[in-house]
PDB file of C-alpha atoms in Angstrom:
ATOM      1  CA  UNK A  23       0.150  -0.117  -0.175  1.00 39.00           C
ATOM      2  CA  UNK A  24       1.292   3.366  -0.814  1.00 47.00           C
ATOM      3  CA  UNK A  25       1.561   6.005   1.596  1.00 56.00           C
ATOM      4  CA  UNK A  26       2.525   9.603   1.736  1.00 93.00           C
ATOM      5  CA  UNK A  27       5.912  10.048   1.348  1.00 98.00           C
ATOM      6  CA  UNK A  28       7.668  13.568   2.871  1.00 98.00           C
ATOM      7  CA  UNK A  29       9.528  14.732   0.526  1.00 98.00           C
ATOM      8  CA  UNK A  30      12.308  17.760  -0.256  1.00 98.00           C
ATOM      9  CA  UNK A  31      13.840  17.608  -3.480  1.00 98.00           C
ATOM     10  CA  UNK A  32      15.858  21.009  -3.624  1.00 98.00           C
ATOM     11  CA  UNK A  33      18.622  21.318  -1.247  1.00 98.00           C
ATOM     12  CA  UNK A  34      21.867  22.714  -1.335  1.00 98.00           C
ATOM     13  CA  UNK A  35      24.967  21.710   0.664  1.00 98.00           C
ATOM     14  CA  UNK A  36      28.543  22.251   1.272  1.00 96.00           C
ATOM     15  CA  UNK A  37      30.171  20.075  -1.095  1.00 97.00           C
ATOM     16  CA  UNK A  38      29.204  22.547  -3.611  1.00 94.00           C
ATOM     17  CA  UNK A  39      28.818  25.681  -1.859  1.00 90.00           C
ATOM     18  CA  UNK A  40      31.480  26.032   0.841  1.00 91.00           C
ATOM     19  CA  UNK A  41      29.469  28.552   2.960  1.00 91.00           C
ATOM     20  CA  UNK A  42      26.786  26.588   3.602  1.00 95.00           C
ATOM     21  CA  UNK A  43      26.966  25.222   7.246  1.00 94.00           C
ATOM     22  CA  UNK A  44      26.110  21.274   6.437  1.00 97.00           C
ATOM     23  CA  UNK A  45      26.977  18.654   4.127  1.00 98.00           C
ATOM     24  CA  UNK A  46      25.101  15.953   2.579  1.00 98.00           C
ATOM     25  CA  UNK A  47      25.465  13.484   5.304  1.00 98.00           C
ATOM     26  CA  UNK A  48      24.234  16.018   8.021  1.00 98.00           C
ATOM     27  CA  UNK A  49      21.002  16.988   6.177  1.00 98.00           C
ATOM     28  CA  UNK A  50      20.358  13.070   5.483  1.00 98.00           C
ATOM     29  CA  UNK A  51      20.704  12.892   9.148  1.00 98.00           C
ATOM     30  CA  UNK A  52      18.262  15.484  10.106  1.00 98.00           C
ATOM     31  CA  UNK A  53      15.552  14.889   7.688  1.00 98.00           C
ATOM     32  CA  UNK A  54      15.304  11.166   8.983  1.00 98.00           C
ATOM     33  CA  UNK A  55      15.358  12.382  12.477  1.00 98.00           C
ATOM     34  CA  UNK A  56      12.200  14.727  11.608  1.00 98.00           C
ATOM     35  CA  UNK A  57      10.196  12.290   9.484  1.00 98.00           C
ATOM     36  CA  UNK A  58      11.184  12.707   5.843  1.00 98.00           C
ATOM     37  CA  UNK A  59      11.441   9.822   3.518  1.00 98.00           C
ATOM     38  CA  UNK A  60      12.603  11.142   0.080  1.00 98.00           C
ATOM     39  CA  UNK A  61      15.305  13.887  -0.566  1.00 98.00           C
ATOM     40  CA  UNK A  62      17.315  15.233  -3.261  1.00 98.00           C
ATOM     41  CA  UNK A  63      20.747  17.117  -2.919  1.00 98.00           C
ATOM     42  CA  UNK A  64      19.918  19.377  -6.172  1.00 98.00           C
ATOM     43  CA  UNK A  65      23.569  21.385  -6.417  1.00 98.00           C
ATOM     44  CA  UNK A  66      24.208  24.083  -8.800  1.00 97.00           C
ATOM     45  CA  UNK A  67      25.696  22.614 -12.087  1.00 97.00           C
ATOM     46  CA  UNK A  68      27.309  19.493  -9.965  1.00 96.00           C
ATOM     47  CA  UNK A  69      25.613  16.413  -8.802  1.00 96.00           C
ATOM     48  CA  UNK A  70      26.246  15.265  -5.206  1.00 97.00           C
ATOM     49  CA  UNK A  71      25.488  11.331  -5.262  1.00 98.00           C
ATOM     50  CA  UNK A  72      27.006   8.405  -5.243  1.00 97.00           C
ATOM     51  CA  UNK A  73      26.472   4.862  -4.318  1.00 98.00           C
ATOM     52  CA  UNK A  74      27.927   5.365  -0.875  1.00 98.00           C
ATOM     53  CA  UNK A  75      25.858   8.553  -0.292  1.00 98.00           C
ATOM     54  CA  UNK A  76      22.747   6.592  -1.325  1.00 98.00           C
ATOM     55  CA  UNK A  77      23.329   3.790   0.596  1.00 98.00           C
ATOM     56  CA  UNK A  78      23.824   6.187   3.468  1.00 98.00           C
ATOM     57  CA  UNK A  79      20.616   7.531   3.088  1.00 98.00           C
ATOM     58  CA  UNK A  80      19.002   4.091   2.451  1.00 98.00           C
ATOM     59  CA  UNK A  81      20.385   3.354   6.113  1.00 98.00           C
ATOM     60  CA  UNK A  82      18.355   6.372   7.413  1.00 98.00           C
ATOM     61  CA  UNK A  83      15.199   5.148   5.693  1.00 98.00           C
ATOM     62  CA  UNK A  84      15.287   8.101   2.970  1.00 98.00           C
ATOM     63  CA  UNK A  85      15.431   7.196  -0.539  1.00 98.00           C
ATOM     64  CA  UNK A  86      17.994   9.767  -2.194  1.00 98.00           C
ATOM     65  CA  UNK A  87      17.049  10.786  -5.939  1.00 98.00           C
ATOM     66  CA  UNK A  88      19.942  11.999  -8.308  1.00 98.00           C
ATOM     67  CA  UNK A  89      19.533  15.556  -8.933  1.00 98.00           C
ATOM     68  CA  UNK A  90      21.007  18.805 -10.228  1.00 98.00           C
ATOM     69  CA  UNK A  91      19.704  22.611 -10.286  1.00 98.00           C
ATOM     70  CA  UNK A  92      21.637  23.185 -13.917  1.00 98.00           C
ATOM     71  CA  UNK A  93      22.054  26.238 -15.557  1.00 98.00           C
ATOM     72  CA  UNK A  94      20.464  26.151 -18.853  1.00 98.00           C
ATOM     73  CA  UNK A  95      20.809  28.986 -21.235  1.00 98.00           C
ATOM     74  CA  UNK A  96      21.294  30.898 -18.184  1.00 98.00           C
ATOM     75  CA  UNK A  97      17.933  29.913 -16.321  1.00 98.00           C
ATOM     76  CA  UNK A  98      17.856  27.580 -13.662  1.00 98.00           C
ATOM     77  CA  UNK A  99      16.232  24.195 -13.947  1.00 98.00           C
ATOM     78  CA  UNK A 100      15.821  21.072 -11.624  1.00 98.00           C
ATOM     79  CA  UNK A 101      16.923  17.612 -13.160  1.00 98.00           C
ATOM     80  CA  UNK A 102      16.483  14.467 -11.585  1.00 98.00           C
ATOM     81  CA  UNK A 103      17.369  10.891 -12.339  1.00 98.00           C
ATOM     82  CA  UNK A 104      19.550  12.162 -15.496  1.00 97.00           C
ATOM     83  CA  UNK A 105      21.792   9.496 -16.947  1.00 96.00           C
ATOM     84  CA  UNK A 106      24.104  11.907 -18.700  1.00 97.00           C
ATOM     85  CA  UNK A 107      26.504  14.416 -17.597  1.00 96.00           C
ATOM     86  CA  UNK A 108      25.626  17.887 -16.590  1.00 97.00           C
ATOM     87  CA  UNK A 109      27.392  19.451 -19.320  1.00 96.00           C
ATOM     88  CA  UNK A 110      25.209  17.705 -21.961  1.00 97.00           C
ATOM     89  CA  UNK A 111      22.052  19.751 -20.558  1.00 98.00           C
ATOM     90  CA  UNK A 112      23.012  23.032 -20.418  1.00 97.00           C
ATOM     91  CA  UNK A 113      20.825  24.212 -23.452  1.00 98.00           C
ATOM     92  CA  UNK A 114      17.315  23.673 -24.041  1.00 98.00           C
ATOM     93  CA  UNK A 115      17.970  21.857 -27.169  1.00 98.00           C
ATOM     94  CA  UNK A 116      20.280  19.625 -25.131  1.00 98.00           C
ATOM     95  CA  UNK A 117      17.923  19.291 -22.329  1.00 98.00           C
ATOM     96  CA  UNK A 118      15.211  17.983 -24.974  1.00 97.00           C
ATOM     97  CA  UNK A 119      17.699  16.040 -26.840  1.00 98.00           C
ATOM     98  CA  UNK A 120      18.497  13.668 -23.907  1.00 98.00           C
ATOM     99  CA  UNK A 121      15.601  13.735 -21.477  1.00 97.00           C
ATOM    100  CA  UNK A 122      14.138  10.190 -21.320  1.00 97.00           C
ATOM    101  CA  UNK A 123      10.918   9.384 -19.680  1.00 97.00           C
ATOM    102  CA  UNK A 124      13.056   8.249 -16.564  1.00 98.00           C
ATOM    103  CA  UNK A 125      13.995  11.991 -15.715  1.00 98.00           C
ATOM    104  CA  UNK A 126      11.973  14.540 -13.783  1.00 98.00           C
ATOM    105  CA  UNK A 127      12.367  18.134 -14.914  1.00 98.00           C
ATOM    106  CA  UNK A 128      11.085  20.821 -12.635  1.00 98.00           C
ATOM    107  CA  UNK A 129      10.774  24.551 -12.801  1.00 98.00           C
ATOM    108  CA  UNK A 130      12.384  26.247  -9.664  1.00 98.00           C
ATOM    109  CA  UNK A 131      11.046  29.266  -8.701  1.00 97.00           C
ATOM    110  CA  UNK A 132       9.973  30.224 -12.070  1.00 98.00           C
ATOM    111  CA  UNK A 133       8.325  33.521 -11.536  1.00 97.00           C
ATOM    112  CA  UNK A 134      10.880  35.222  -8.719  1.00 96.00           C
ATOM    113  CA  UNK A 135      12.160  38.245 -10.262  1.00 94.00           C
ATOM    114  CA  UNK A 136      15.805  36.935 -10.855  1.00 94.00           C
ATOM    115  CA  UNK A 137      18.130  36.714 -14.169  1.00 96.00           C
ATOM    116  CA  UNK A 138      18.207  33.173 -13.384  1.00 96.00           C
ATOM    117  CA  UNK A 139      14.691  32.271 -13.163  1.00 98.00           C
ATOM    118  CA  UNK A 140      13.126  30.843 -16.222  1.00 98.00           C
ATOM    119  CA  UNK A 141      10.098  33.049 -16.242  1.00 97.00           C
ATOM    120  CA  UNK A 142       9.037  33.496 -20.096  1.00 97.00           C
ATOM    121  CA  UNK A 143      11.119  30.492 -20.930  1.00 97.00           C
ATOM    122  CA  UNK A 144       8.862  28.233 -18.890  1.00 98.00           C
ATOM    123  CA  UNK A 145       6.114  29.140 -21.399  1.00 96.00           C
ATOM    124  CA  UNK A 146       8.570  28.632 -24.398  1.00 97.00           C
ATOM    125  CA  UNK A 147       9.714  25.641 -23.242  1.00 98.00           C
ATOM    126  CA  UNK A 148       6.663  24.107 -21.346  1.00 98.00           C
ATOM    127  CA  UNK A 149       6.776  20.727 -22.986  1.00 97.00           C
ATOM    128  CA  UNK A 150       9.850  19.845 -21.285  1.00 98.00           C
ATOM    129  CA  UNK A 151       8.860  20.055 -17.812  1.00 98.00           C
ATOM    130  CA  UNK A 152       7.008  17.319 -15.656  1.00 98.00           C
ATOM    131  CA  UNK A 153       6.374  20.027 -12.560  1.00 98.00           C
ATOM    132  CA  UNK A 154       6.690  23.200 -11.053  1.00 98.00           C
ATOM    133  CA  UNK A 155       8.193  24.281  -7.858  1.00 98.00           C
ATOM    134  CA  UNK A 156       6.472  25.934  -4.958  1.00 98.00           C
ATOM    135  CA  UNK A 157       8.897  27.845  -3.068  1.00 97.00           C
ATOM    136  CA  UNK A 158       9.280  28.169   0.608  1.00 97.00           C
ATOM    137  CA  UNK A 159      10.649  31.868   0.178  1.00 95.00           C
ATOM    138  CA  UNK A 160       7.153  34.116   0.387  1.00 96.00           C
ATOM    139  CA  UNK A 161       5.268  36.009   2.870  1.00 96.00           C
ATOM    140  CA  UNK A 162       1.325  36.393   3.272  1.00 95.00           C
ATOM    141  CA  UNK A 163       1.796  39.697   0.909  1.00 95.00           C
ATOM    142  CA  UNK A 164       4.737  39.210  -1.618  1.00 95.00           C
ATOM    143  CA  UNK A 165       4.264  35.899  -3.168  1.00 97.00           C
ATOM    144  CA  UNK A 166       5.651  35.227  -6.653  1.00 97.00           C
ATOM    145  CA  UNK A 167       4.269  31.421  -6.407  1.00 98.00           C
ATOM    146  CA  UNK A 168       1.171  32.594  -7.242  1.00 97.00           C
ATOM    147  CA  UNK A 169       1.917  33.201 -10.986  1.00 97.00           C
ATOM    148  CA  UNK A 170       3.648  29.640 -10.822  1.00 98.00           C
ATOM    149  CA  UNK A 171       0.398  28.135  -9.282  1.00 98.00           C
ATOM    150  CA  UNK A 172      -1.918  29.697 -11.962  1.00 98.00           C
ATOM    151  CA  UNK A 173       0.296  28.608 -14.833  1.00 97.00           C
ATOM    152  CA  UNK A 174       0.334  24.828 -13.332  1.00 98.00           C
ATOM    153  CA  UNK A 175      -3.329  24.820 -12.959  1.00 97.00           C
ATOM    154  CA  UNK A 176      -3.848  26.076 -16.869  1.00 97.00           C
ATOM    155  CA  UNK A 177      -1.575  23.544 -18.555  1.00 97.00           C
ATOM    156  CA  UNK A 178      -2.118  20.351 -16.023  1.00 98.00           C
ATOM    157  CA  UNK A 179       1.335  20.525 -14.235  1.00 98.00           C
ATOM    158  CA  UNK A 180       1.762  19.301 -10.691  1.00 98.00           C
ATOM    159  CA  UNK A 181       3.372  21.445  -8.127  1.00 98.00           C
ATOM    160  CA  UNK A 182       6.078  20.241  -5.459  1.00 98.00           C
ATOM    161  CA  UNK A 183       6.968  21.934  -2.486  1.00 98.00           C
ATOM    162  CA  UNK A 184      10.696  22.586  -1.390  1.00 98.00           C
ATOM    163  CA  UNK A 185      12.774  24.444   0.930  1.00 97.00           C
ATOM    164  CA  UNK A 186      15.431  25.444  -1.683  1.00 97.00           C
ATOM    165  CA  UNK A 187      17.672  25.135   1.421  1.00 96.00           C
ATOM    166  CA  UNK A 188      21.069  26.780   1.839  1.00 95.00           C
ATOM    167  CA  UNK A 189      20.556  27.801   5.374  1.00 94.00           C
ATOM    168  CA  UNK A 190      19.433  25.418   8.337  1.00 94.00           C
ATOM    169  CA  UNK A 191      16.532  27.382   9.095  1.00 93.00           C
ATOM    170  CA  UNK A 192      15.072  27.090   5.506  1.00 96.00           C
ATOM    171  CA  UNK A 193      14.904  23.470   5.755  1.00 97.00           C
ATOM    172  CA  UNK A 194      11.330  22.128   6.634  1.00 96.00           C
ATOM    173  CA  UNK A 195       9.278  25.407   6.030  1.00 96.00           C
ATOM    174  CA  UNK A 196       8.007  23.926   2.733  1.00 98.00           C
ATOM    175  CA  UNK A 197       7.760  19.998   1.539  1.00 98.00           C
ATOM    176  CA  UNK A 198       5.828  17.618  -0.692  1.00 98.00           C
ATOM    177  CA  UNK A 199       3.680  14.737   0.477  1.00 98.00           C
ATOM    178  CA  UNK A 200       3.790  12.172  -2.410  1.00 98.00           C
ATOM    179  CA  UNK A 201       2.109   9.207  -2.931  1.00 98.00           C
ATOM    180  CA  UNK A 202       4.029   6.609  -4.108  1.00 97.00           C
ATOM    181  CA  UNK A 203       6.401   3.556  -2.888  1.00 97.00           C
ATOM    182  CA  UNK A 204       9.834   4.132  -1.440  1.00 97.00           C
ATOM    183  CA  UNK A 205      11.556   4.099  -4.759  1.00 98.00           C
ATOM    184  CA  UNK A 206      13.178   6.602  -7.463  1.00 98.00           C
ATOM    185  CA  UNK A 207      11.144   5.222  -9.969  1.00 98.00           C
ATOM    186  CA  UNK A 208       8.007   5.318  -8.190  1.00 98.00           C
ATOM    187  CA  UNK A 209       8.399   8.898  -6.811  1.00 98.00           C
ATOM    188  CA  UNK A 210       9.110  10.039 -10.114  1.00 98.00           C
ATOM    189  CA  UNK A 211       6.311   8.200 -11.375  1.00 98.00           C
ATOM    190  CA  UNK A 212       4.063   9.386  -8.530  1.00 98.00           C
ATOM    191  CA  UNK A 213       4.903  13.122  -9.272  1.00 98.00           C
ATOM    192  CA  UNK A 214       4.266  13.183 -13.086  1.00 98.00           C
ATOM    193  CA  UNK A 215       0.994  11.288 -12.352  1.00 98.00           C
ATOM    194  CA  UNK A 216       0.120  14.328  -9.810  1.00 98.00           C
ATOM    195  CA  UNK A 217       0.050  12.358  -6.837  1.00 98.00           C
ATOM    196  CA  UNK A 218       1.650  15.106  -4.633  1.00 98.00           C
ATOM    197  CA  UNK A 219       0.636  17.903  -2.030  1.00 97.00           C
ATOM    198  CA  UNK A 220       2.421  20.804  -0.958  1.00 98.00           C
ATOM    199  CA  UNK A 221       2.954  21.366   2.914  1.00 97.00           C
ATOM    200  CA  UNK A 222       3.643  25.098   3.115  1.00 97.00           C
ATOM    201  CA  UNK A 223       3.108  28.126   5.305  1.00 95.00           C
ATOM    202  CA  UNK A 224       4.000  31.654   4.418  1.00 96.00           C
ATOM    203  CA  UNK A 225       7.404  33.211   6.082  1.00 96.00           C
ATOM    204  CA  UNK A 226       7.202  36.143   8.465  1.00 95.00           C
ATOM    205  CA  UNK A 227       9.102  39.371   6.403  1.00 94.00           C
ATOM    206  CA  UNK A 228      11.318  39.519   9.159  1.00 95.00           C
ATOM    207  CA  UNK A 229      12.496  35.878   8.496  1.00 94.00           C
ATOM    208  CA  UNK A 230      12.610  36.538   5.018  1.00 93.00           C
ATOM    209  CA  UNK A 231      15.073  39.379   5.357  1.00 92.00           C
ATOM    210  CA  UNK A 232      17.130  37.118   7.467  1.00 92.00           C
ATOM    211  CA  UNK A 233      17.292  34.281   5.080  1.00 92.00           C
ATOM    212  CA  UNK A 234      18.421  36.706   2.435  1.00 89.00           C
ATOM    213  CA  UNK A 235      20.820  38.534   4.918  1.00 91.00           C
ATOM    214  CA  UNK A 236      22.558  35.555   5.919  1.00 89.00           C
ATOM    215  CA  UNK A 237      22.658  34.102   2.249  1.00 85.00           C
ATOM    216  CA  UNK A 238      24.014  36.842   1.423  1.00 84.00           C
ATOM    217  CA  UNK A 239      26.757  37.362   4.176  1.00 86.00           C
ATOM    218  CA  UNK A 240      27.497  33.623   3.900  1.00 76.00           C
ATOM    219  CA  UNK A 241      28.414  33.791   0.030  1.00 70.00           C
ATOM    220  CA  UNK A 242      29.893  37.326   0.232  1.00 67.00           C
ATOM    221  CA  UNK A 243      32.367  35.925   2.829  1.00 65.00           C
ATOM    222  CA  UNK A 244      33.292  32.675   0.462  1.00 61.00           C
ATOM    223  CA  UNK A 245      33.679  34.918  -2.869  1.00 61.00           C
ATOM    224  CA  UNK A 246      36.335  37.288  -0.314  1.00 61.00           C
ATOM    225  CA  UNK A 247      38.095  34.031   0.917  1.00 58.00           C
ATOM    226  CA  UNK A 248      38.370  32.786  -2.649  1.00 53.00           C
ATOM    227  CA  UNK A 249      39.810  36.182  -3.640  1.00 50.00           C
ATOM    228  CA  UNK A 250      42.136  36.668  -1.016  1.00 49.00           C
ATOM    229  CA  UNK A 251      43.297  32.860  -1.598  1.00 49.00           C
ATOM    230  CA  UNK A 252      46.768  32.821  -2.395  1.00 53.00           C
ATOM    231  CA  UNK A 253      46.871  31.099  -6.375  1.00 47.00           C
ATOM    232  CA  UNK A 254      49.226  27.975  -6.501  1.00 47.00           C
ATOM    233  CA  UNK A 255      52.608  29.220  -8.113  1.00 44.00           C
ATOM    234  CA  UNK A 256      52.977  28.676 -11.914  1.00 37.00           C
ATOM    235  CA  UNK A 257      55.429  26.019 -13.386  1.00 38.00           C
ATOM    236  CA  UNK A 258      57.142  29.070 -14.681  1.00 38.00           C
ATOM    237  CA  UNK A 259      57.295  30.406 -11.306  1.00 35.00           C
ATOM    238  CA  UNK A 260      58.499  27.603  -9.659  1.00 33.00           C
ATOM    239  CA  UNK A 261      61.264  27.006 -12.345  1.00 34.00           C
ATOM    240  CA  UNK A 262      62.369  30.713 -11.489  1.00 37.00           C
ATOM    241  CA  UNK A 263      62.566  30.371  -7.837  1.00 44.00           C
ATOM    242  CA  UNK A 264      64.447  27.023  -8.376  1.00 42.00           C
ATOM    243  CA  UNK A 265      67.035  28.755 -10.454  1.00 39.00           C
ATOM    244  CA  UNK A 266      67.158  31.844  -8.499  1.00 43.00           C
ATOM    245  CA  UNK A 267      67.945  29.593  -5.245  1.00 48.00           C
ATOM    246  CA  UNK A 268      70.593  27.629  -7.203  1.00 46.00           C
ATOM    247  CA  UNK A 269      72.784  30.557  -7.918  1.00 42.00           C
TER     248      UNK A 269
END
């Protein structure tokens, strides 16, 4: 008998973004403790997934779905269960060419006011998408999910709720309940069939501001560390130093 599986398919971790305080294993452990059954680590333009991590998740009662938030012609797209390298799906033509029925393709935060959001591209490429994200980041008055909900209803695509976590406080704010068996294939099929519901609550304006500030501060610190970190010497520099010391 299928049950409602608690799921979050949009989580970022320290493996790809060093300013994040938790890694993949830590968020899996937390998710298991908080009653989740399905997760996807969907880092930007890199897949944080392997057999060892999948086994670790399974030991904690979690189905880990391979995922990535890939930049497609400058716009973010969530791709799950893909069987090709990320660099093959950085264009909409590539996404159309390589996607198979086993994949799940989701439009993340599509109508938020950022250059990397899909916006008009979602309308233009709607046939490539299996679902639309309902983002955690909204308040009772400011809600860019409204256009996503309207479009999903108009075209008959399901909504999936996610936390898009970069910070501890984001996790758990929005998630999905999926009517499926606890396997990757069943979860993907269940979402495509619309057997999914969103569990969410709006954030206060103060909490939204805190998330933005903490995210910007963390990302800014990492950029500064990268800028200030000494670059490794070039082979030419190493050779010059060796010759100088030998004089």
